[in-house]
PDB file of C-alpha atoms in Angstrom:
ATOM      1  CA  VAL F  81      26.592  -0.558  -9.028  1.00 65.00           C
ATOM      2  CA  SER F  82      24.472  -1.890  -6.768  1.00 71.00           C
ATOM      3  CA  THR F  83      25.453  -5.659  -7.894  1.00 81.00           C
ATOM      4  CA  VAL F  84      29.081  -4.970  -7.379  1.00 83.00           C
ATOM      5  CA  LYS F  85      28.093  -3.562  -3.963  1.00 84.00           C
ATOM      6  CA  THR F  86      26.174  -6.839  -3.303  1.00 88.00           C
ATOM      7  CA  LEU F  87      28.848  -9.144  -4.663  1.00 90.00           C
ATOM      8  CA  VAL F  88      31.803  -7.108  -3.244  1.00 89.00           C
ATOM      9  CA  LYS F  89      29.922  -6.936   0.480  1.00 93.00           C
ATOM     10  CA  TYR F  90      28.135 -10.231   0.446  1.00 95.00           C
ATOM     11  CA  PRO F  91      31.158 -12.650   2.386  1.00 96.00           C
ATOM     12  CA  LEU F  92      31.676 -10.093   5.031  1.00 96.00           C
ATOM     13  CA  ASP F  93      27.803  -9.834   5.505  1.00 96.00           C
ATOM     14  CA  THR F  94      27.459 -13.664   5.612  1.00 97.00           C
ATOM     15  CA  ALA F  95      30.178 -13.556   8.501  1.00 97.00           C
ATOM     16  CA  THR F  96      28.347 -11.180  10.333  1.00 97.00           C
ATOM     17  CA  VAL F  97      25.195 -12.806  10.215  1.00 97.00           C
ATOM     18  CA  ARG F  98      26.516 -16.243  11.448  1.00 97.00           C
ATOM     19  CA  LEU F  99      28.721 -14.520  14.181  1.00 97.00           C
ATOM     20  CA  GLN F 100      25.317 -12.966  15.402  1.00 97.00           C
ATOM     21  CA  MET F 101      23.496 -15.978  16.010  1.00 96.00           C
ATOM     22  CA  PRO F 102      22.688 -17.544  19.402  1.00 93.00           C
ATOM     23  CA  ASP F 103      24.979 -20.217  20.360  1.00 90.00           C
ATOM     24  CA  THR F 104      26.807 -19.899  16.919  1.00 93.00           C
ATOM     25  CA  PRO F 105      29.571 -22.718  16.129  1.00 93.00           C
ATOM     26  CA  PHE F 106      31.216 -19.866  14.211  1.00 95.00           C
ATOM     27  CA  THR F 107      33.982 -17.554  15.607  1.00 94.00           C
ATOM     28  CA  ILE F 108      36.537 -14.818  13.924  1.00 93.00           C
ATOM     29  CA  ARG F 109      39.140 -17.361  15.308  1.00 94.00           C
ATOM     30  CA  ASN F 110      38.601 -19.961  12.534  1.00 96.00           C
ATOM     31  CA  LEU F 111      37.994 -17.852   8.893  1.00 95.00           C
ATOM     32  CA  PRO F 112      37.934 -20.890   6.916  1.00 95.00           C
ATOM     33  CA  ALA F 113      34.911 -22.040   8.527  1.00 95.00           C
ATOM     34  CA  LEU F 114      33.322 -18.890   9.091  1.00 96.00           C
ATOM     35  CA  PHE F 115      33.539 -17.942   5.078  1.00 96.00           C
ATOM     36  CA  GLU F 116      32.841 -21.288   4.177  1.00 95.00           C
ATOM     37  CA  GLY F 117      29.868 -21.022   1.660  1.00 94.00           C
ATOM     38  CA  SER F 118      29.783 -17.385   2.346  1.00 94.00           C
ATOM     39  CA  PHE F 119      27.565 -16.717  -1.145  1.00 95.00           C
ATOM     40  CA  ARG F 120      24.609 -18.621   0.118  1.00 95.00           C
ATOM     41  CA  GLY F 121      21.545 -16.718  -1.012  1.00 94.00           C
ATOM     42  CA  ILE F 122      23.027 -14.107  -2.927  1.00 95.00           C
ATOM     43  CA  SER F 123      20.617 -14.551  -5.518  1.00 94.00           C
ATOM     44  CA  ALA F 124      17.834 -12.865  -3.956  1.00 93.00           C
ATOM     45  CA  PRO F 125      19.254  -9.669  -3.009  1.00 93.00           C
ATOM     46  CA  LEU F 126      20.711  -9.326  -5.996  1.00 93.00           C
ATOM     47  CA  ILE F 127      17.330  -9.365  -7.768  1.00 92.00           C
ATOM     48  CA  SER F 128      15.740  -7.050  -5.211  1.00 94.00           C
ATOM     49  CA  ASN F 129      18.335  -4.443  -3.947  1.00 90.00           C
ATOM     50  CA  ILE F 130      18.071  -2.744  -7.346  1.00 89.00           C
ATOM     51  CA  PRO F 131      14.665  -1.756  -7.165  1.00 93.00           C
ATOM     52  CA  ALA F 132      14.628  -1.199  -3.577  1.00 94.00           C
ATOM     53  CA  GLY F 133      17.927   0.903  -3.511  1.00 89.00           C
ATOM     54  CA  ALA F 134      16.273   3.120  -6.854  1.00 91.00           C
ATOM     55  CA  ILE F 135      12.753   3.376  -4.453  1.00 95.00           C
ATOM     56  CA  PHE F 136      15.003   4.537  -1.636  1.00 93.00           C
ATOM     57  CA  PHE F 137      16.619   7.284  -3.380  1.00 89.00           C
ATOM     58  CA  ALA F 138      14.228   8.545  -5.636  1.00 93.00           C
ATOM     59  CA  VAL F 139      11.713   8.903  -2.496  1.00 96.00           C
ATOM     60  CA  LYS F 140      14.467  10.538  -0.398  1.00 93.00           C
ATOM     61  CA  ASP F 141      15.521  13.200  -2.808  1.00 91.00           C
ATOM     62  CA  ALA F 142      12.279  13.825  -3.683  1.00 95.00           C
ATOM     63  CA  THR F 143      11.080  14.356  -0.026  1.00 96.00           C
ATOM     64  CA  LYS F 144      14.401  16.297   0.638  1.00 92.00           C
ATOM     65  CA  SER F 145      13.515  18.549  -2.309  1.00 92.00           C
ATOM     66  CA  SER F 146      10.267  19.362  -1.292  1.00 94.00           C
ATOM     67  CA  LEU F 147      11.295  20.335   2.326  1.00 93.00           C
ATOM     68  CA  LYS F 148      14.209  22.572   1.053  1.00 87.00           C
ATOM     69  CA  GLN F 149      11.730  25.796   1.394  1.00 87.00           C
ATOM     70  CA  SER F 150      10.608  24.594   4.780  1.00 87.00           C
ATOM     71  CA  GLY F 151      13.167  26.500   7.288  1.00 88.00           C
ATOM     72  CA  LEU F 152      13.857  23.184   8.779  1.00 91.00           C
ATOM     73  CA  PRO F 153      17.522  22.348   9.780  1.00 90.00           C
ATOM     74  CA  LYS F 154      19.652  19.905   7.185  1.00 85.00           C
ATOM     75  CA  TRP F 155      19.517  17.431   9.807  1.00 86.00           C
ATOM     76  CA  ALA F 156      15.639  17.183  10.111  1.00 91.00           C
ATOM     77  CA  THR F 157      15.089  17.128   6.460  1.00 92.00           C
ATOM     78  CA  THR F 158      17.265  14.487   6.205  1.00 89.00           C
ATOM     79  CA  SER F 159      15.855  12.552   9.073  1.00 91.00           C
ATOM     80  CA  LEU F 160      11.960  13.359   7.148  1.00 94.00           C
ATOM     81  CA  ALA F 161      13.248  12.169   4.138  1.00 94.00           C
ATOM     82  CA  VAL F 162      14.768   8.798   4.980  1.00 93.00           C
ATOM     83  CA  ALA F 163      11.541   8.037   7.568  1.00 95.00           C
ATOM     84  CA  ALA F 164       9.684   8.559   4.104  1.00 96.00           C
ATOM     85  CA  ALA F 165      11.832   6.330   1.869  1.00 96.00           C
ATOM     86  CA  LEU F 166      12.353   3.202   4.275  1.00 96.00           C
ATOM     87  CA  PRO F 167       9.047   1.870   4.303  1.00 97.00           C
ATOM     88  CA  PRO F 168       8.794   1.278   0.667  1.00 97.00           C
ATOM     89  CA  TYR F 169      12.439   0.306   0.682  1.00 97.00           C
ATOM     90  CA  TRP F 170      11.732  -2.705   3.203  1.00 97.00           C
ATOM     91  CA  LEU F 171       8.270  -3.331   1.530  1.00 97.00           C
ATOM     92  CA  ILE F 172      10.427  -4.673  -1.573  1.00 96.00           C
ATOM     93  CA  ARG F 173      13.514  -5.893   0.165  1.00 96.00           C
ATOM     94  CA  ASN F 174      12.217  -7.704   3.605  1.00 97.00           C
ATOM     95  CA  PRO F 175      11.627 -11.181   1.607  1.00 96.00           C
ATOM     96  CA  SER F 176      14.840 -11.380   0.245  1.00 96.00           C
ATOM     97  CA  GLU F 177      16.291 -10.491   3.521  1.00 96.00           C
ATOM     98  CA  VAL F 178      14.995 -13.415   5.368  1.00 96.00           C
ATOM     99  CA  ILE F 179      15.711 -15.961   2.848  1.00 96.00           C
ATOM    100  CA  LYS F 180      19.116 -14.408   2.538  1.00 96.00           C
ATOM    101  CA  THR F 181      19.455 -14.681   5.924  1.00 96.00           C
ATOM    102  CA  ARG F 182      18.498 -18.021   6.749  1.00 96.00           C
ATOM    103  CA  LEU F 183      20.498 -19.624   3.606  1.00 96.00           C
ATOM    104  CA  GLN F 184      23.508 -17.841   5.214  1.00 95.00           C
ATOM    105  CA  ILE F 185      23.306 -19.430   8.452  1.00 94.00           C
ATOM    106  CA  GLY F 186      21.754 -22.912   7.324  1.00 92.00           C
ATOM    107  CA  ALA F 187      18.463 -22.401   9.399  1.00 91.00           C
ATOM    108  CA  GLU F 188      16.485 -25.565  10.141  1.00 89.00           C
ATOM    109  CA  GLY F 189      14.595 -26.587   6.868  1.00 90.00           C
ATOM    110  CA  TYR F 190      17.102 -24.545   4.692  1.00 92.00           C
ATOM    111  CA  TYR F 191      20.002 -27.056   3.743  1.00 89.00           C
ATOM    112  CA  GLU F 192      23.525 -26.229   1.833  1.00 88.00           C
ATOM    113  CA  GLY F 193      22.885 -25.945  -2.023  1.00 89.00           C
ATOM    114  CA  MET F 194      19.205 -25.013  -1.619  1.00 93.00           C
ATOM    115  CA  SER F 195      18.295 -22.821  -4.460  1.00 92.00           C
ATOM    116  CA  THR F 196      16.335 -19.242  -3.683  1.00 92.00           C
ATOM    117  CA  VAL F 197      13.431 -20.414  -5.432  1.00 93.00           C
ATOM    118  CA  ASP F 198      13.075 -23.728  -3.249  1.00 95.00           C
ATOM    119  CA  ALA F 199      13.980 -21.481   0.091  1.00 94.00           C
ATOM    120  CA  PHE F 200      10.747 -18.943  -0.839  1.00 94.00           C
ATOM    121  CA  GLU F 201       8.739 -22.655  -1.213  1.00 92.00           C
ATOM    122  CA  VAL F 202       9.929 -23.495   2.193  1.00 92.00           C
ATOM    123  CA  ALA F 203       8.849 -19.897   3.758  1.00 91.00           C
ATOM    124  CA  LEU F 204       5.997 -19.502   1.828  1.00 88.00           C
ATOM    125  CA  SER F 205       4.572 -22.903   2.918  1.00 86.00           C
ATOM    126  CA  SER F 206       5.254 -22.507   6.648  1.00 76.00           C
ATOM    127  CA  GLY F 207       2.142 -21.332   7.422  1.00 57.00           C
ATOM    128  CA  GLY F 208       0.124 -24.548   7.643  1.00 54.00           C
ATOM    129  CA  SER F 209      -3.126 -25.772   6.320  1.00 50.00           C
ATOM    130  CA  ASN F 210      -5.008 -22.655   7.472  1.00 55.00           C
ATOM    131  CA  ASN F 211      -4.356 -19.331   5.446  1.00 56.00           C
ATOM    132  CA  SER F 212      -1.181 -20.752   4.618  1.00 62.00           C
ATOM    133  CA  THR F 213      -0.855 -18.014   1.846  1.00 66.00           C
ATOM    134  CA  ILE F 214      -1.147 -15.185   4.215  1.00 71.00           C
ATOM    135  CA  SER F 215       0.848 -17.243   6.887  1.00 75.00           C
ATOM    136  CA  GLY F 216       3.786 -17.841   4.138  1.00 76.00           C
ATOM    137  CA  LEU F 217       3.559 -14.050   3.250  1.00 85.00           C
ATOM    138  CA  SER F 218       3.723 -12.965   7.074  1.00 88.00           C
ATOM    139  CA  GLU F 219       6.999 -15.536   7.427  1.00 90.00           C
ATOM    140  CA  LEU F 220       8.691 -13.293   4.598  1.00 94.00           C
ATOM    141  CA  TYR F 221       8.073 -10.102   6.010  1.00 94.00           C
ATOM    142  CA  LEU F 222       9.193 -11.369   9.668  1.00 93.00           C
ATOM    143  CA  GLY F 223      11.055  -8.491  11.269  1.00 93.00           C
ATOM    144  CA  TYR F 224       9.708  -5.777   8.735  1.00 95.00           C
ATOM    145  CA  SER F 225       9.114  -3.028  11.599  1.00 95.00           C
ATOM    146  CA  GLU F 226      12.511  -4.319  13.057  1.00 95.00           C
ATOM    147  CA  ASN F 227      13.972  -3.443   9.965  1.00 96.00           C
ATOM    148  CA  ILE F 228      12.764  -0.236   9.678  1.00 96.00           C
ATOM    149  CA  LEU F 229      13.804   0.513  13.224  1.00 95.00           C
ATOM    150  CA  TYR F 230      17.137  -0.625  12.674  1.00 96.00           C
ATOM    151  CA  GLY F 231      17.631   1.187   9.406  1.00 94.00           C
ATOM    152  CA  PHE F 232      16.092   4.472  10.212  1.00 95.00           C
ATOM    153  CA  PRO F 233      19.095   5.520  12.834  1.00 95.00           C
ATOM    154  CA  ALA F 234      21.440   3.921  10.749  1.00 95.00           C
ATOM    155  CA  ASP F 235      20.654   6.020   7.407  1.00 91.00           C
ATOM    156  CA  ILE F 236      20.150   9.030   9.550  1.00 92.00           C
ATOM    157  CA  ILE F 237      23.707   8.672  11.340  1.00 94.00           C
ATOM    158  CA  LYS F 238      24.880   7.822   7.875  1.00 94.00           C
ATOM    159  CA  PHE F 239      23.560  10.767   5.772  1.00 88.00           C
ATOM    160  CA  VAL F 240      23.878  12.983   8.755  1.00 88.00           C
ATOM    161  CA  VAL F 241      27.619  12.405   9.050  1.00 93.00           C
ATOM    162  CA  TYR F 242      28.109  12.340   5.300  1.00 92.00           C
ATOM    163  CA  ASP F 243      26.630  15.727   5.277  1.00 86.00           C
ATOM    164  CA  TYR F 244      28.849  17.095   8.442  1.00 88.00           C
ATOM    165  CA  LEU F 245      31.927  15.577   6.468  1.00 88.00           C
ATOM    166  CA  SER F 246      31.632  16.728   3.259  1.00 83.00           C
ATOM    167  CA  GLU F 247      30.419  20.274   4.507  1.00 79.00           C
ATOM    168  CA  GLY F 248      27.501  20.730   2.079  1.00 65.00           C
ATOM    169  CA  ARG F 249      30.457  21.099  -0.786  1.00 72.00           C
ATOM    170  CA  LYS F 250      30.346  20.002  -4.601  1.00 76.00           C
ATOM    171  CA  LYS F 251      31.602  16.720  -4.094  1.00 82.00           C
ATOM    172  CA  SER F 252      33.767  14.412  -6.792  1.00 87.00           C
ATOM    173  CA  PRO F 253      33.013  10.502  -6.877  1.00 89.00           C
ATOM    174  CA  ALA F 254      36.041   9.979  -4.769  1.00 91.00           C
ATOM    175  CA  ASP F 255      35.341  12.467  -2.233  1.00 90.00           C
ATOM    176  CA  GLY F 256      32.055  10.592  -2.001  1.00 91.00           C
ATOM    177  CA  ALA F 257      33.797   7.216  -1.647  1.00 93.00           C
ATOM    178  CA  VAL F 258      35.979   8.463   1.486  1.00 93.00           C
ATOM    179  CA  TYR F 259      33.036  10.230   3.098  1.00 94.00           C
ATOM    180  CA  GLY F 260      30.974   7.210   2.655  1.00 94.00           C
ATOM    181  CA  ALA F 261      33.197   4.977   3.954  1.00 96.00           C
ATOM    182  CA  MET F 262      33.658   6.944   7.079  1.00 96.00           C
ATOM    183  CA  SER F 263      30.051   7.760   7.532  1.00 96.00           C
ATOM    184  CA  THR F 264      28.607   4.268   6.676  1.00 96.00           C
ATOM    185  CA  ALA F 265      31.145   2.539   9.127  1.00 97.00           C
ATOM    186  CA  ILE F 266      30.313   4.762  12.148  1.00 97.00           C
ATOM    187  CA  ALA F 267      26.530   4.317  11.479  1.00 97.00           C
ATOM    188  CA  GLN F 268      26.700   0.472  11.417  1.00 96.00           C
ATOM    189  CA  LEU F 269      28.805   0.183  14.158  1.00 96.00           C
ATOM    190  CA  ALA F 270      26.328   2.517  16.618  1.00 96.00           C
ATOM    191  CA  THR F 271      23.524   0.299  15.303  1.00 97.00           C
ATOM    192  CA  THR F 272      24.968  -3.210  15.569  1.00 97.00           C
ATOM    193  CA  PRO F 273      22.739  -4.271  18.644  1.00 97.00           C
ATOM    194  CA  LEU F 274      19.653  -3.707  16.391  1.00 97.00           C
ATOM    195  CA  ASP F 275      21.450  -5.505  13.692  1.00 97.00           C
ATOM    196  CA  VAL F 276      21.786  -8.585  15.720  1.00 97.00           C
ATOM    197  CA  LEU F 277      17.873  -8.609  17.173  1.00 96.00           C
ATOM    198  CA  ARG F 278      16.743  -7.719  13.445  1.00 96.00           C
ATOM    199  CA  ASN F 279      18.978 -10.679  11.984  1.00 96.00           C
ATOM    200  CA  ARG F 280      17.782 -13.180  14.690  1.00 95.00           C
ATOM    201  CA  ILE F 281      13.969 -12.686  14.200  1.00 94.00           C
ATOM    202  CA  MET F 282      14.564 -13.232  10.378  1.00 94.00           C
ATOM    203  CA  ALA F 283      16.639 -16.274  11.152  1.00 92.00           C
ATOM    204  CA  ASP F 284      13.997 -17.881  13.215  1.00 81.00           C
ATOM    205  CA  SER F 285      10.635 -16.982  13.866  1.00 58.00           C
ATOM    206  CA  LYS F 286      10.189 -18.711  17.129  1.00 59.00           C
ATOM    207  CA  PHE F 287      12.713 -16.135  18.169  1.00 57.00           C
ATOM    208  CA  LYS F 288      10.220 -13.455  17.942  1.00 53.00           C
ATOM    209  CA  GLY F 289       8.331 -14.102  20.759  1.00 49.00           C
ATOM    210  CA  ASP F 290       4.599 -14.854  20.218  1.00 48.00           C
ATOM    211  CA  GLY F 291       3.492 -14.824  23.709  1.00 48.00           C
ATOM    212  CA  GLU F 292       2.350 -18.483  23.760  1.00 45.00           C
ATOM    213  CA  SER F 293      -0.871 -19.388  26.050  1.00 42.00           C
ATOM    214  CA  GLY F 294      -1.983 -17.860  29.082  1.00 44.00           C
ATOM    215  CA  ASP F 295      -1.047 -14.259  30.354  1.00 47.00           C
ATOM    216  CA  ARG F 296       2.548 -14.147  28.641  1.00 52.00           C
ATOM    217  CA  LYS F 297       2.822 -11.497  26.154  1.00 67.00           C
ATOM    218  CA  LYS F 298       4.846 -10.871  23.322  1.00 73.00           C
ATOM    219  CA  PRO F 299       7.986  -9.062  24.547  1.00 82.00           C
ATOM    220  CA  SER F 300       8.622  -5.484  23.338  1.00 86.00           C
ATOM    221  CA  TYR F 301      11.351  -4.742  21.214  1.00 88.00           C
ATOM    222  CA  LEU F 302      13.703  -3.238  24.309  1.00 91.00           C
ATOM    223  CA  GLU F 303      12.991  -6.474  26.088  1.00 93.00           C
ATOM    224  CA  ARG F 304      14.019  -8.747  23.304  1.00 92.00           C
ATOM    225  CA  LEU F 305      17.445  -6.397  23.556  1.00 94.00           C
ATOM    226  CA  SER F 306      17.721  -6.772  27.368  1.00 95.00           C
ATOM    227  CA  THR F 307      17.228 -10.534  27.034  1.00 94.00           C
ATOM    228  CA  ILE F 308      19.974 -11.083  24.919  1.00 95.00           C
ATOM    229  CA  ALA F 309      22.422  -8.425  27.185  1.00 96.00           C
ATOM    230  CA  GLU F 310      21.135 -10.523  30.281  1.00 95.00           C
ATOM    231  CA  GLU F 311      21.831 -13.897  28.861  1.00 94.00           C
ATOM    232  CA  GLU F 312      24.661 -13.691  26.487  1.00 95.00           C
ATOM    233  CA  GLY F 313      26.489 -10.511  27.966  1.00 95.00           C
ATOM    234  CA  VAL F 314      26.430  -7.097  26.422  1.00 96.00           C
ATOM    235  CA  SER F 315      29.275  -8.163  23.865  1.00 95.00           C
ATOM    236  CA  ALA F 316      26.660 -10.649  22.108  1.00 96.00           C
ATOM    237  CA  LEU F 317      24.783  -7.306  21.198  1.00 97.00           C
ATOM    238  CA  PHE F 318      27.885  -6.636  19.254  1.00 97.00           C
ATOM    239  CA  ALA F 319      28.997  -9.695  17.689  1.00 96.00           C
ATOM    240  CA  GLY F 320      30.161  -9.826  14.473  1.00 96.00           C
ATOM    241  CA  SER F 321      31.154  -5.849  14.566  1.00 96.00           C
ATOM    242  CA  SER F 322      34.620  -6.389  12.556  1.00 95.00           C
ATOM    243  CA  PRO F 323      33.408  -7.755   9.587  1.00 96.00           C
ATOM    244  CA  ARG F 324      30.501  -5.640   9.753  1.00 96.00           C
ATOM    245  CA  VAL F 325      32.675  -2.421  10.063  1.00 96.00           C
ATOM    246  CA  ALA F 326      34.839  -3.504   7.153  1.00 96.00           C
ATOM    247  CA  LYS F 327      31.405  -4.551   4.913  1.00 95.00           C
ATOM    248  CA  ALA F 328      30.253  -1.068   5.964  1.00 95.00           C
ATOM    249  CA  MET F 329      33.411   0.658   4.749  1.00 96.00           C
ATOM    250  CA  LEU F 330      33.181  -0.940   1.613  1.00 93.00           C
ATOM    251  CA  SER F 331      29.432  -0.611   0.977  1.00 92.00           C
ATOM    252  CA  GLY F 332      29.447   3.250   1.864  1.00 93.00           C
ATOM    253  CA  ALA F 333      32.618   3.930  -0.593  1.00 94.00           C
ATOM    254  CA  LEU F 334      30.926   2.388  -3.529  1.00 91.00           C
ATOM    255  CA  GLN F 335      27.446   3.687  -2.739  1.00 88.00           C
ATOM    256  CA  PHE F 336      28.508   7.413  -2.278  1.00 91.00           C
ATOM    257  CA  ALA F 337      31.040   7.389  -4.818  1.00 92.00           C
ATOM    258  CA  ALA F 338      28.501   6.212  -7.348  1.00 88.00           C
ATOM    259  CA  TYR F 339      25.899   8.603  -6.346  1.00 84.00           C
ATOM    260  CA  GLU F 340      28.207  11.628  -6.490  1.00 87.00           C
ATOM    261  CA  GLU F 341      28.976  10.548  -9.818  1.00 88.00           C
ATOM    262  CA  THR F 342      25.475  10.114 -11.073  1.00 84.00           C
ATOM    263  CA  LYS F 343      24.573  13.558  -9.329  1.00 81.00           C
ATOM    264  CA  GLN F 344      27.481  15.002 -11.331  1.00 82.00           C
ATOM    265  CA  LYS F 345      26.435  13.425 -14.656  1.00 84.00           C
ATOM    266  CA  ILE F 346      22.804  14.777 -14.436  1.00 83.00           C
ATOM    267  CA  SER F 347      24.028  18.013 -13.780  1.00 76.00           C
ATOM    268  CA  GLU F 348      25.990  18.438 -16.301  1.00 76.00           C
ATOM    269  CA  MET F 349      23.327  17.358 -19.088  1.00 79.00           C
ATOM    270  CA  PHE F 350      21.248  20.112 -17.355  1.00 74.00           C
ATOM    271  CA  THR F 351      24.207  22.440 -18.005  1.00 68.00           C
ATOM    272  CA  ILE F 352      23.829  24.789 -20.262  1.00 53.00           C
ATOM    273  CA  LYS F 353      27.073  25.319 -22.362  1.00 50.00           C
TER     274      LYS F 353
END
């Protein structure tokens, strides 16, 4: 299911990332150019999303289960479960997300037709002669904290809205698809500014703002968001919203339909007939 989900939503993901870049040559009014080569970099997420997704749901469900008797409200247990699941999830997924993003936009040093292996080599060699391995690995983990800061509200909104729409009752895979599409679309639209920032950081390490020489310090998370709004307008924080919401609906429908079907099958296995 993870493979199917990645394949189905990938062209829309590419369009979203391209529209979110500063001074992008892409526009929603020129769809052929926007979607040209829209499967670039797909190998990396195809490989990483399966173990990352499995770990996310395993940690989330285990944490949620352990908190059942805590007396906390459902939204609180969901929030804590997601918070526990996100760090290991992005630990696995972050390197592939960096490579994917750079190949999608054709970042400097990442050319058309470049293989995923070559792209990883470029990232790993970017550290120069001193501590090149450490610097190269840090390059692959650019945006790690921003991915978690984006993922936490996005997943909280998604799962809380999903629980609210389904009212905690037993759901069929079809119900899961409908509620999943709606809740994921709401979550992704609301967190678009955080998505814009994380994708820009992963696409170009210089954007992170290392605070060059002198007294200039690295800008904070909120300062970077404010800079985008001031220099490019508030609309830049919502760049790529249309393909992003469409992608979210497809992804959410597939994810929650599979999730409910899996729960249903497991429940049937342990049901004494």
